[in-house]
Phi, psi and omega in degrees: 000119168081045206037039200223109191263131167257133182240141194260332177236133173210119189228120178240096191304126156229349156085216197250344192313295190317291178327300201283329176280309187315307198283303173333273157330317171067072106227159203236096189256027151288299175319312180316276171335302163302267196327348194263308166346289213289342200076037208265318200210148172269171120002311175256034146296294139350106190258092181285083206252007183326155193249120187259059181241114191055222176226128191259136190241115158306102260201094167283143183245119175268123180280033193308322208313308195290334153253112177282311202287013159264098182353116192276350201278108170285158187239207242259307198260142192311098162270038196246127164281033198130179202221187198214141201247166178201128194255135155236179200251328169213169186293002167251017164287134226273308159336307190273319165316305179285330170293317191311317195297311176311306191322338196233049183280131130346084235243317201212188197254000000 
């Protein structure tokens, strides 16, 4: 109104991703982020140091055990309750080989 934008709403999304990068890293950029909102700290405030030793990998965890009454076959839409992170040291770790192998499974018709 009045050449003047009001925002009425504001919803600031970090999902599972930001927590999973954060921990990868060993920083902590959720905090980073708050504080740069509230206006406590700029950006170039920040000693931005991640730690880069090896590769962190992302793992959905399916819980069937705990709904025995759930259809176990996955399909097209997410049934995983959550996920789990696993560091490896390199892409021939025998882990990473088996997930990777996996990914492109036929999962369900």
């Amino acid at each position: 109104k009045d050449d003047k934008v009001y925002v009425i709403e504001a919803n600031p999304r970090a999902s599972r991703t930001v927590p999973f990068i954060a921990k990868a890293y060993q920083e902590p950029y959720v905090n980073y982020a708050t504080k740069v909102m509230l206006g406590e700290n700029k950006i170039k405030d920040f000693d931005f140091s991640p730690v880069k030793n090896g590769y962190a990998i992302k793992i959905p965890v399916f819980s069937f055990e705990k709904f025995p009454n759930v259809n176990k076959e996955l399909g097209p839409e997410m049934k995983s309750t959550g996920e789990a992170i696993q560091f490896i040291k390199d892409l021939k770790d025998p882990f990473f080989r088996k997930v990777y192998a996996e990914r492109n499974l036929y999962l369900s018709k």
